[in-house]
Short mmCIF file of C-alpha atoms in Angstrom, two decimals:
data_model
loop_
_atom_site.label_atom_id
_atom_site.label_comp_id
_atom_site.label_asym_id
_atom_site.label_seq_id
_atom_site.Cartn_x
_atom_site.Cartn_y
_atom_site.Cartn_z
CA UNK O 569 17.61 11.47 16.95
CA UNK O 570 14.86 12.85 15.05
CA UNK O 571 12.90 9.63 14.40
CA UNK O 572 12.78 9.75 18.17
CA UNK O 573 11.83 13.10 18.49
CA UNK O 574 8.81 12.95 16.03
CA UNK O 575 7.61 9.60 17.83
CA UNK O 576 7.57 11.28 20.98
CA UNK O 577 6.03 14.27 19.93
CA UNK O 578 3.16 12.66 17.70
CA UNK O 579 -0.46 12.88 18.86
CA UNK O 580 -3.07 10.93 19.72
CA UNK O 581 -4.58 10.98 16.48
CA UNK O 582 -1.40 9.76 14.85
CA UNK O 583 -0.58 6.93 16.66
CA UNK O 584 -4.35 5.72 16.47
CA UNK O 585 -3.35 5.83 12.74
CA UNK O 586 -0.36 3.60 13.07
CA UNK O 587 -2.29 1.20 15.39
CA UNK O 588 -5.34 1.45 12.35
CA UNK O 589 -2.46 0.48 9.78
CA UNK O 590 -0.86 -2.77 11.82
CA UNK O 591 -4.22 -3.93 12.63
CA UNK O 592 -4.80 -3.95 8.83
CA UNK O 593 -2.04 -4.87 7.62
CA UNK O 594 -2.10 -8.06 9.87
CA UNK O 595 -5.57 -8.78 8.62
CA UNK O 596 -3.97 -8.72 4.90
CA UNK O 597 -1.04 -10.56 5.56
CA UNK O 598 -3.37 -13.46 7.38
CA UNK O 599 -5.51 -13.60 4.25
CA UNK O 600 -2.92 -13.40 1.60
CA UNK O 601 -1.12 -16.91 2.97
CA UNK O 602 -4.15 -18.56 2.03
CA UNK O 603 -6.57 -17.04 -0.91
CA UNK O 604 -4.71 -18.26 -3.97
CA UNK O 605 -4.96 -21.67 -1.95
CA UNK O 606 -8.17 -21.09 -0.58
CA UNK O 607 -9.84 -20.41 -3.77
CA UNK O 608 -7.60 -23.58 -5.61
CA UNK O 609 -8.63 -26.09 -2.96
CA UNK O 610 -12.46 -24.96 -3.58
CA UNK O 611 -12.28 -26.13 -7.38
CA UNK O 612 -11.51 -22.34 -8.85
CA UNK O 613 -9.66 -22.88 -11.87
CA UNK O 614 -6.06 -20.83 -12.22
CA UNK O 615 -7.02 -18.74 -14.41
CA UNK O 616 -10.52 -17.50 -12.68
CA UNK O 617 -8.38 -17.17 -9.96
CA UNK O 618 -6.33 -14.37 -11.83
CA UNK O 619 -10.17 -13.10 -12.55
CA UNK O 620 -11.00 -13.11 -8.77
CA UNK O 621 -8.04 -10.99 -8.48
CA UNK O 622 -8.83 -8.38 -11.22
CA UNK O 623 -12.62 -8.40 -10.30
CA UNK O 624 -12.00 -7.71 -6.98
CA UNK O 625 -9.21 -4.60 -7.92
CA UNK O 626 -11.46 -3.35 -10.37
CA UNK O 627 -14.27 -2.99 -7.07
CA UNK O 628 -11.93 -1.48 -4.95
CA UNK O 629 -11.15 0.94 -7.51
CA UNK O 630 -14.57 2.23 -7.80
CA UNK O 631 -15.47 1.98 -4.03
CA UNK O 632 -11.95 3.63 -3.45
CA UNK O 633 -13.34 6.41 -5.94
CA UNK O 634 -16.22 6.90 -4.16
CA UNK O 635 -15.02 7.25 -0.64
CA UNK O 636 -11.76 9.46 -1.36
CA UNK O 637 -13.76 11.77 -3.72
CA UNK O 638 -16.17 12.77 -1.34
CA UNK O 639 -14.00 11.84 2.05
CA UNK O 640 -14.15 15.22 3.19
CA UNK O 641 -17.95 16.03 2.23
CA UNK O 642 -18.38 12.90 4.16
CA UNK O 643 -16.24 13.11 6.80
CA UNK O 644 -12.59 11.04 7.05
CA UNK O 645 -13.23 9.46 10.33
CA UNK O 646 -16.39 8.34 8.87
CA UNK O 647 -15.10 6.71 5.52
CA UNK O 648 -12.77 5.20 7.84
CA UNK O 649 -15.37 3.74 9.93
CA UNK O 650 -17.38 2.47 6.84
CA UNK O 651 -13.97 1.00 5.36
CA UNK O 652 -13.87 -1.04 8.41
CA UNK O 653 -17.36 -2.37 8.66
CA UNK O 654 -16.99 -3.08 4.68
CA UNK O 655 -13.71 -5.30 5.76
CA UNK O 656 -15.44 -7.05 8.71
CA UNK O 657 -18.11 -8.44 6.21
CA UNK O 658 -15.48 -9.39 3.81
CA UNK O 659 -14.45 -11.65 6.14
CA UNK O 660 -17.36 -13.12 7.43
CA UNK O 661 -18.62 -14.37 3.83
CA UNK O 662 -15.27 -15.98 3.07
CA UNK O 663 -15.23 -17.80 6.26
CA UNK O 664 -18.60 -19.55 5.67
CA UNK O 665 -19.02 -19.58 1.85
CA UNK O 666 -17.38 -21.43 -0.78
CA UNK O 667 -19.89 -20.10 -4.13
CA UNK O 668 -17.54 -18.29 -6.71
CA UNK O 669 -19.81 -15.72 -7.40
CA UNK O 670 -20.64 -14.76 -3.74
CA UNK O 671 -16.74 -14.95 -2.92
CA UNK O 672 -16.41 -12.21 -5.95
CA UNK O 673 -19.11 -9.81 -4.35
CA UNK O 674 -17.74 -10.30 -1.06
CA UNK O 675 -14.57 -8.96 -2.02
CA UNK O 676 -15.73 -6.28 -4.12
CA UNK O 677 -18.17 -4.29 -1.50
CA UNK O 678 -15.98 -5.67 1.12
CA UNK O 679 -12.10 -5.35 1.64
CA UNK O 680 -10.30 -8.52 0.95
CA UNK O 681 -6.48 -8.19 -0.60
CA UNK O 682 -5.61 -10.43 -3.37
CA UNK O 683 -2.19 -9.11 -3.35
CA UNK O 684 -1.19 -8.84 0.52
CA UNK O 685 -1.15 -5.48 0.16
CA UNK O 686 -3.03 -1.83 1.00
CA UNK O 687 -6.46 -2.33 -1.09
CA UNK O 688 -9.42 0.09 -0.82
CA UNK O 689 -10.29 3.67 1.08
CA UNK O 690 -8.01 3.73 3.74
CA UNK O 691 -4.24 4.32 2.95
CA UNK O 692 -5.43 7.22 1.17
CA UNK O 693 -7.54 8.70 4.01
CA UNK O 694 -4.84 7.46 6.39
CA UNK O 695 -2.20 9.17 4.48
CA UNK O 696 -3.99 12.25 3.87
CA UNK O 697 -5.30 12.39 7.58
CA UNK O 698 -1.51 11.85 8.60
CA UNK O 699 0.28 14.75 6.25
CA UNK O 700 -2.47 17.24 7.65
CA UNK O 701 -1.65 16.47 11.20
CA UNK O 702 2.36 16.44 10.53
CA UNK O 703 4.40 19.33 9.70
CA UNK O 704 6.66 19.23 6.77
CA UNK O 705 10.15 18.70 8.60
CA UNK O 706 8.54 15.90 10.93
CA UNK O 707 6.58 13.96 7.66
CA UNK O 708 9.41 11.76 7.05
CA UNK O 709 9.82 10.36 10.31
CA UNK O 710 5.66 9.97 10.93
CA UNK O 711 5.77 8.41 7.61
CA UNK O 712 8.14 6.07 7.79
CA UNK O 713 6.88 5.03 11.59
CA UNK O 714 3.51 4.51 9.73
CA UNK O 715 5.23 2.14 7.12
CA UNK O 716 7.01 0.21 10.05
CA UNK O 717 3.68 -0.62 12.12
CA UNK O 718 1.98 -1.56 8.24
CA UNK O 719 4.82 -3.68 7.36
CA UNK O 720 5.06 -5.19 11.07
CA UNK O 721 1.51 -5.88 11.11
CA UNK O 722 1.87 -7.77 7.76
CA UNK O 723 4.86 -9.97 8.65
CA UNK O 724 3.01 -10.77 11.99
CA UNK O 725 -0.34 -11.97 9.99
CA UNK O 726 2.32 -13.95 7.53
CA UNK O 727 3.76 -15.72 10.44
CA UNK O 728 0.15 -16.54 12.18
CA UNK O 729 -1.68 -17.56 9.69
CA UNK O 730 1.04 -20.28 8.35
CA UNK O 731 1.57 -21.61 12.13
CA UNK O 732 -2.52 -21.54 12.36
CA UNK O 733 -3.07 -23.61 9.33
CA UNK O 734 -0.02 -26.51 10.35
CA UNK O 735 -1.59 -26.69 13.42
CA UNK O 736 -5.31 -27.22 13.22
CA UNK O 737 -4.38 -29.34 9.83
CA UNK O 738 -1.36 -31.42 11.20
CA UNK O 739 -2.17 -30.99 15.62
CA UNK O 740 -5.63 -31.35 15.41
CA UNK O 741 -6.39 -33.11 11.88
CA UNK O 742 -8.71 -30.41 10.38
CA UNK O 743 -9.33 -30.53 6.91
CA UNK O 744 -7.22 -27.72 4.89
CA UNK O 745 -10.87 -26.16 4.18
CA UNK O 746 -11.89 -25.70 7.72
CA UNK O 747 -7.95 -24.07 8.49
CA UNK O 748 -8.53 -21.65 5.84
CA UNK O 749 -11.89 -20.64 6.83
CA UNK O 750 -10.44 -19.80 10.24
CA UNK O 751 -8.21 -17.76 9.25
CA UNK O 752 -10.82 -15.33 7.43
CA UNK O 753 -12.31 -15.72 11.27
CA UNK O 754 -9.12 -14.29 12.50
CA UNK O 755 -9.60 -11.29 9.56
CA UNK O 756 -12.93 -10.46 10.73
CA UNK O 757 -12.00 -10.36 14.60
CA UNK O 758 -9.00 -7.78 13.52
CA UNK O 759 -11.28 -5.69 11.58
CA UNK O 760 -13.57 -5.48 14.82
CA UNK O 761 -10.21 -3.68 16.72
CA UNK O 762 -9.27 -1.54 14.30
CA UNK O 763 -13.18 -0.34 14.23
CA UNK O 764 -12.52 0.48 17.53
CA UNK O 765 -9.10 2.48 16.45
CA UNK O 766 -11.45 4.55 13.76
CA UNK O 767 -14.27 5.45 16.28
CA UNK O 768 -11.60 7.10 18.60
CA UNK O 769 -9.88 9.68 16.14
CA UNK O 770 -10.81 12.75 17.11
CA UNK O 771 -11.51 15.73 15.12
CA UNK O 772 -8.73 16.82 14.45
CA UNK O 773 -8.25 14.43 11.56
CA UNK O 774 -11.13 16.53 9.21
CA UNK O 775 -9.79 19.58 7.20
CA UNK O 776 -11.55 23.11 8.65
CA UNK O 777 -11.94 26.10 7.47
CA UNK O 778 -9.19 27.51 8.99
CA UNK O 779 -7.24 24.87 7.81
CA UNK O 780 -8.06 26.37 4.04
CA UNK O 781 -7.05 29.65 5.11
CA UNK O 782 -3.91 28.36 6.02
CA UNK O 783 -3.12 26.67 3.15
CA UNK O 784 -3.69 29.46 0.45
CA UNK O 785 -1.38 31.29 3.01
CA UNK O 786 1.29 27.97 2.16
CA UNK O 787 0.66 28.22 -1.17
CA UNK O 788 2.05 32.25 -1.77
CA UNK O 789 4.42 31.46 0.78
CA UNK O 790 5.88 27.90 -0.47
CA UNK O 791 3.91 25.96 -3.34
CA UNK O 792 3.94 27.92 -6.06
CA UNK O 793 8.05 27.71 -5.80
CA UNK O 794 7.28 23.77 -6.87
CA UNK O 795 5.84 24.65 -10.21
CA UNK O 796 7.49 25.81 -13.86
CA UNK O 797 7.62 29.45 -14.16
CA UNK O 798 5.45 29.54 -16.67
CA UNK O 799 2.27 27.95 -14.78
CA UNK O 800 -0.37 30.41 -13.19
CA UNK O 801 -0.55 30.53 -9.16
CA UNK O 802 -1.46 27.34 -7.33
CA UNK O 803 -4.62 28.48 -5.68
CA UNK O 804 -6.99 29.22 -9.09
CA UNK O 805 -8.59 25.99 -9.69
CA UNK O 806 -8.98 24.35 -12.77
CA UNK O 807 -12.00 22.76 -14.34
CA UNK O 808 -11.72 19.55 -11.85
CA UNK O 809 -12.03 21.92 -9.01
CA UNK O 810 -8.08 21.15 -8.20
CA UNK O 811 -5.93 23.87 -8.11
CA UNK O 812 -3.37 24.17 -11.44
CA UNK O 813 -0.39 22.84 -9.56
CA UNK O 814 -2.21 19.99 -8.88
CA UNK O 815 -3.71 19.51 -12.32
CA UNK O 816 -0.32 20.19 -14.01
CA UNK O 817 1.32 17.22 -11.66
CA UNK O 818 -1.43 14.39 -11.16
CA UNK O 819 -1.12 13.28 -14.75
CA UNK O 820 2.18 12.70 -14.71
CA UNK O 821 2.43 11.02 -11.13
CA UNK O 822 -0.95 8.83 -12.42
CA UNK O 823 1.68 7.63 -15.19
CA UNK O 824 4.25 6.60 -13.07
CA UNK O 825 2.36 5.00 -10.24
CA UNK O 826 0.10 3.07 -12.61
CA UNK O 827 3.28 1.67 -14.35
CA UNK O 828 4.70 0.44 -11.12
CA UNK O 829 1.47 -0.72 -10.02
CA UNK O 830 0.74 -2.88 -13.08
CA UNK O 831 4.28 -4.35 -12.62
CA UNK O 832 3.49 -5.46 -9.19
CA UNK O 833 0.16 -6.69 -9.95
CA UNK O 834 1.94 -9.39 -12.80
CA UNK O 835 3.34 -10.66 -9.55
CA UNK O 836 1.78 -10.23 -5.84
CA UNK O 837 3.11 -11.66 -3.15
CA UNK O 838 0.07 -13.98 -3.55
CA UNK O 839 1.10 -15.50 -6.69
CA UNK O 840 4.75 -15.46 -5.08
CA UNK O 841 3.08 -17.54 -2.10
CA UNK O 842 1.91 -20.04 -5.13
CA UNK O 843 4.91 -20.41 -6.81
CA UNK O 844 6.68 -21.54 -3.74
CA UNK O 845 4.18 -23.72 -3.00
CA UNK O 846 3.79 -25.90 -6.59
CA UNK O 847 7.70 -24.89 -7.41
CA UNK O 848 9.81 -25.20 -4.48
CA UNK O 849 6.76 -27.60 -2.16
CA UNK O 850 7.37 -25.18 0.69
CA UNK O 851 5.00 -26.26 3.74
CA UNK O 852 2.75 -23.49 5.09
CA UNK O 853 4.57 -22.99 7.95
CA UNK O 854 8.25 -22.56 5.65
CA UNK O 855 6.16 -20.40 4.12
CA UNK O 856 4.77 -18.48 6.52
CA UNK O 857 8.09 -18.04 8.42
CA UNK O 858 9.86 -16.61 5.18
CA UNK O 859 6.81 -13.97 4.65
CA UNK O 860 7.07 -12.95 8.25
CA UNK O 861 11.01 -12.80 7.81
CA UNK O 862 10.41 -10.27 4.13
CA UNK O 863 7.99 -8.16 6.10
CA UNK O 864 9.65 -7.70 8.84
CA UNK O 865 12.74 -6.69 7.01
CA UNK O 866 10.50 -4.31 5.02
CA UNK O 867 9.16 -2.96 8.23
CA UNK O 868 12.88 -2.03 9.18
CA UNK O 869 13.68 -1.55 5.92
CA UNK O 870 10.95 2.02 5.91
CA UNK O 871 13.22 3.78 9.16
CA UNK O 872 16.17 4.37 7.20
CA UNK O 873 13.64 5.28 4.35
CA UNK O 874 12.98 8.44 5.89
CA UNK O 875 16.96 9.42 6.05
CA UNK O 876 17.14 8.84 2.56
CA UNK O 877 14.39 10.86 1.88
CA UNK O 878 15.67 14.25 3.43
CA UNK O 879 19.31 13.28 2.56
CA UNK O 880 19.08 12.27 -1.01
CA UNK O 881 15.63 14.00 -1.35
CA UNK O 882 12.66 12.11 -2.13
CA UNK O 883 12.86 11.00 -5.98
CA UNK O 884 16.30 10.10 -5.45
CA UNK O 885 15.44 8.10 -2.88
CA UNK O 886 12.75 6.30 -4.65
CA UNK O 887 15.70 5.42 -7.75
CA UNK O 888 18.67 4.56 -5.04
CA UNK O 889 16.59 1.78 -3.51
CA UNK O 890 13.93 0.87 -6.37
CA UNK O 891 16.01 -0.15 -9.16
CA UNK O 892 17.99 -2.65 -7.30
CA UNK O 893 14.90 -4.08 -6.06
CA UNK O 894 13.37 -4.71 -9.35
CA UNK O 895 16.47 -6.37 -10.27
CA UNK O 896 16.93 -8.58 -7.52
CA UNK O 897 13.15 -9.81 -8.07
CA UNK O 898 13.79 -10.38 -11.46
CA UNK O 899 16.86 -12.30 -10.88
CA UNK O 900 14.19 -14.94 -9.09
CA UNK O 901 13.43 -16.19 -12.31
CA UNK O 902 16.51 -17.86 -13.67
CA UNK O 903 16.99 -19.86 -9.80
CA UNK O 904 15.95 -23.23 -9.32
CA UNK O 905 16.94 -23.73 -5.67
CA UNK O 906 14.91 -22.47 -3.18
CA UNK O 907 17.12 -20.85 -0.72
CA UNK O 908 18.55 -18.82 -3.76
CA UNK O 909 15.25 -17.87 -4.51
CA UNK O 910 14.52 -16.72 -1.20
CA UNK O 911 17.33 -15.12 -0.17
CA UNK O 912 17.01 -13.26 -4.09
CA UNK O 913 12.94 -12.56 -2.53
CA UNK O 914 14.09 -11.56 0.47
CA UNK O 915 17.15 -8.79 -0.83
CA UNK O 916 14.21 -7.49 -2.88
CA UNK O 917 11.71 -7.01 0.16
CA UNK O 918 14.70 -5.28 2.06
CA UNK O 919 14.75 -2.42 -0.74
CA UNK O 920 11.13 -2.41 -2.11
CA UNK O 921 9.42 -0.56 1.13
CA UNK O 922 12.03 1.80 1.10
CA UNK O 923 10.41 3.86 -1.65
CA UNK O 924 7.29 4.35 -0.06
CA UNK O 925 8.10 7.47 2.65
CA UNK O 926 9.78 8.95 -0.68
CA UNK O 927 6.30 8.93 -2.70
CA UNK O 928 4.70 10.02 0.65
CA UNK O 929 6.50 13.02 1.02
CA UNK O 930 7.04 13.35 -2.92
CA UNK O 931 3.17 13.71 -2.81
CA UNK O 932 2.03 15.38 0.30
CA UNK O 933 4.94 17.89 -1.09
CA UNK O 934 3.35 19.34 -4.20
CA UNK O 935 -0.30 18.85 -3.56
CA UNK O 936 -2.33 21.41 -0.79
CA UNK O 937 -3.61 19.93 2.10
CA UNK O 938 -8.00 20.59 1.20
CA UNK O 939 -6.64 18.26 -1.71
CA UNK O 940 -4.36 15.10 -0.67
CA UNK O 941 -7.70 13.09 -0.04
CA UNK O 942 -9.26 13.52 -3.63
CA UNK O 943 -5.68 13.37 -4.97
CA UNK O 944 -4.16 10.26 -2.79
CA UNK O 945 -7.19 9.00 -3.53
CA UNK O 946 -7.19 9.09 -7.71
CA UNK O 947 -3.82 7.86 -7.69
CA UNK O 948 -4.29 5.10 -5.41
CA UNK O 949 -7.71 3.97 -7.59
CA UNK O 950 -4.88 4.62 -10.60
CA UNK O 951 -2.58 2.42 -9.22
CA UNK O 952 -5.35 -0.38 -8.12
CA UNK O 953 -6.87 -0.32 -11.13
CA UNK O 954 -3.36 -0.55 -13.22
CA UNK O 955 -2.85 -3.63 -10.71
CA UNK O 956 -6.05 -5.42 -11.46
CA UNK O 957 -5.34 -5.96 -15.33
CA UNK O 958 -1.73 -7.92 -14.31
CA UNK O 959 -3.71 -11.02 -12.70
CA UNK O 960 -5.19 -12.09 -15.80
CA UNK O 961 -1.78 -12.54 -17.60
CA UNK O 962 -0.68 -14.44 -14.34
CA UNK O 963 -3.67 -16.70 -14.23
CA UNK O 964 -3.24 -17.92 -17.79
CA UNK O 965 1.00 -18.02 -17.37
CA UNK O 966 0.01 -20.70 -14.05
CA UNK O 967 -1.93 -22.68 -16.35
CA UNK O 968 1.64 -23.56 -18.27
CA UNK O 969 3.94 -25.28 -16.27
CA UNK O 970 7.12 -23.67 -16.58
CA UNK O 971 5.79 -20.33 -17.69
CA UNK O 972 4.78 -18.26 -14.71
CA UNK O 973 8.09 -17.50 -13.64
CA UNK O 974 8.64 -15.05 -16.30
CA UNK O 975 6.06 -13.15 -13.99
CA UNK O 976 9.33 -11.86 -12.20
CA UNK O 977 11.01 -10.49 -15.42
CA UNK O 978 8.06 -8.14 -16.25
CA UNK O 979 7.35 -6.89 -12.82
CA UNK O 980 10.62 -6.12 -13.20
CA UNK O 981 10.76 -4.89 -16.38
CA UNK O 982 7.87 -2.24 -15.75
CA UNK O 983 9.36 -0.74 -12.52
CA UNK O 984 12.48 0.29 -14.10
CA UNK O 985 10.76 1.81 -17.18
CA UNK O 986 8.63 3.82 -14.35
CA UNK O 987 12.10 4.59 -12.93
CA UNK O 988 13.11 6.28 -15.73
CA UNK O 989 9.46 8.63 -16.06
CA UNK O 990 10.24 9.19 -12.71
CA UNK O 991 13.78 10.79 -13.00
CA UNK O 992 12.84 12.66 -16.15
CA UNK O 993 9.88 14.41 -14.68
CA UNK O 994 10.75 14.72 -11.32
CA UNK O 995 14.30 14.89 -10.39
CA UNK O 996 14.65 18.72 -10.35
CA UNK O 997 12.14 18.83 -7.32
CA UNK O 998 14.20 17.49 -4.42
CA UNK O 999 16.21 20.77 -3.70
CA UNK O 1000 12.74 22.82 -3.10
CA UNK O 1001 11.24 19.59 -1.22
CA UNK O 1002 14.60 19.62 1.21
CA UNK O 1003 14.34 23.28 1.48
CA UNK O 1004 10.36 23.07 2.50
CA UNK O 1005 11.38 20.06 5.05
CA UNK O 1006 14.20 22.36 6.82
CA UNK O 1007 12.23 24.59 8.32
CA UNK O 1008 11.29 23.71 11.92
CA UNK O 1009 7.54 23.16 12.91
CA UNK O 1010 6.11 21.66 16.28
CA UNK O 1011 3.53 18.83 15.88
CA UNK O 1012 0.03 20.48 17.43
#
């Protein structure tokens, strides 16, 4: 089996990455049981809670620009090391503070998810750091291994922080505050391992010069087969200091991503959290079992990911399982029992992760290796900051009783018209990606 076969043969730098990911992603799946809650219970009004959210998106966007556009300047293992530090602070201040203002700032420098999802530096680091230790015909596999230990780590800081919260509030009669601020705790002790993950990558993770040399070889050899007859060679640069392809492609992946991305942020899994809560009066621990169920079928859910990708290719992959999964999330809205609408939430979690190895490889396919940092980096600040505006339409639909379940039609609504960029732009590439993956390369 080749999932098998890149596991075994991945290095030590690559599986400190997937350890780096499920420590993470636990941290963000603790957290994101509890802020829309946290920050209710404190006296924050709905729709300064959909604020919070954009505030914080809109830091993350410029401290994601920051560190990705100068992560090699810099040094990756280094922004990785400074993401961490960032995220251990993060956590600190919400565990012992309860000012508005502070909470804002703390999640701004700091790395706090309002959506339960990636959020600053490091999947684009992470991502880049992985594609330049990975061969082409081994990417899927790494990739979707990578997605299973972020999606595991989630579902296991669902399930933790739900079972911590019953039973310090019900067990051992702390106040709902005190639960809450415990589980930030619990956030800040993660970051503290996964700082120990970062210090222990070894070089091998930085792009060398010999690494460039290789590449412009790549790009006669390979790369320049990806672009429109019509377009100049890959390796001249253009006036961003990217080369052509890459200029000719990142506007119309920035489009696509950002659409998707503004979709999801009408409704994170935060706000989905809430409207369980106030709809269906779900008990933390319901709750937190059901979240741990949806990532953990998500983390399953990205292993067959990576046989659709080389079977199907990558952007047919991303259309085979996203459209269904914007219509099963859609489909939430018109339920009023809640085992439909989890069962409806959990269908749409099965499909929904199993886009992501696609984009990875759709990606780390038509963009040189000296530039998946800077580039992973703008579209992930795209996509973040595309996210951020959706909160404060969901903060003022929360404030209507009745009205905040139309959150699920446009999430919907705005990953299928991304869908359809996506097929018209793209579609023609998965015969030269397949090709590129079917030549056989050892992971050094």
């Amino acid at each position: 089996m080749h999932l098998w076969a890149s596991f075994r043969e991945s290095n030590k730098d690559i599986r400190l990455l997937w350890a780096s990911v499920f420590a993470r992603m636990c941290g963000f799946g603790l957290t994101n049981q509890v802020l829309v809650l946290y920050l209710e219970l404190i006296g924050v009004e709905e729709s300064k809670i959909g604020l919070f959210m954009t505030l914080t998106l809109w830091g993350d966007t410029f401290i994601s620009y920051l560190l990705t556009w100068y992560a090699e300047a810099i040094g990756r293992r280094r922004v990785m090391v400074m993401g961490t530090i960032m995220m251990m602070g993060s956590g600190l201040v919400f565990a012992s503070c309860s000012n508005y203002v502070l909470l804002v700032l703390a999640a701004i420098l700091g790395v706090i998810s309002p959506s339960g999802d990636e959020t600053g530096p490091f999947k684009s680091v992470e991502e880049a750091s992985i594609a330049h230790l990975t061969p082409h015909n081994h990417r899927p596999e790494i990739f979707a291994i990578y997605g299973l230990f972020g999606t595991a780590g989630a579902a296991m800081g669902s399930i933790t922080a739900g079972f911590v919260v019953d039973h310090l509030s019900k067990s051992l009669a702390w106040s709902l505050e005190s639960c809450y601020r415990w589980v930030f705790i619990i956030y800040a002790g993660i970051s503290v391992l996964k700082l120990v993950f970062m210090l222990a990558l070894s070089e091998k993770c930085e792009i060398s010069d010999d690494d460039e040399d290789e590449e412009e070889d790549e790009i006669t050899d390979e790369s320049s087969s990806l672009l429109p007859s019509e377009t100049p060679a890959t390796s001249q640069k253009g006036s961003l200091g990217l080369s052509l392809q890459t200029q000719h492609y990142l506007p119309r992946l920035l489009i696509i991503f950002m659409l998707d991305s503004f979709g999801y942020g009408l409704f994170p899994s935060a706000w989905v959290v809430y409207y369980f809560k106030k709809v269906f009066k779900v008990t933390a621990s319901g709750l937190g079992l059901l979240f741990f169920c949806t990532n953990a079928i998500d983390a399953i859910s990205s292993l067959p990911s990576a046989f659709f990708a080389k079977l199907l290719g990558p952007v047919k992959a991303i259309l085979f399982t996203q459209a269904p999964s914007a219509v099963l999330f859609m489909m939430i809205t018109f339920t009023s029992e809640f085992w439909v609408a989890a069962l409806l939430y959990f269908a749409n979690c099965a499909t929904s992760t199993m886009d992501v190895v696609p984009r990875q490889i759709l990606l780390t396919s038509i963009v040189q290796k000296n530039e998946l940092t800077k580039v992973m980096g703008v579209v992930n600040i795209g996509k973040t900051f595309a996210r951020s505006i959706g909160p404060l339409f969901t903060g003022k639909l929360a404030e209507h009783p009745g009205a905040l379940k139309y959150g699920f039609v446009m999430n919907a609504s705005c990953v299928l018209l991304a869908d359809l960029i996506l097929a018209t732009n793209f579609l023609q590439k998965d015969s030269l990606i397949k090709k590129q993956q079917s030549k056989h390369q050892q992971i050094q």
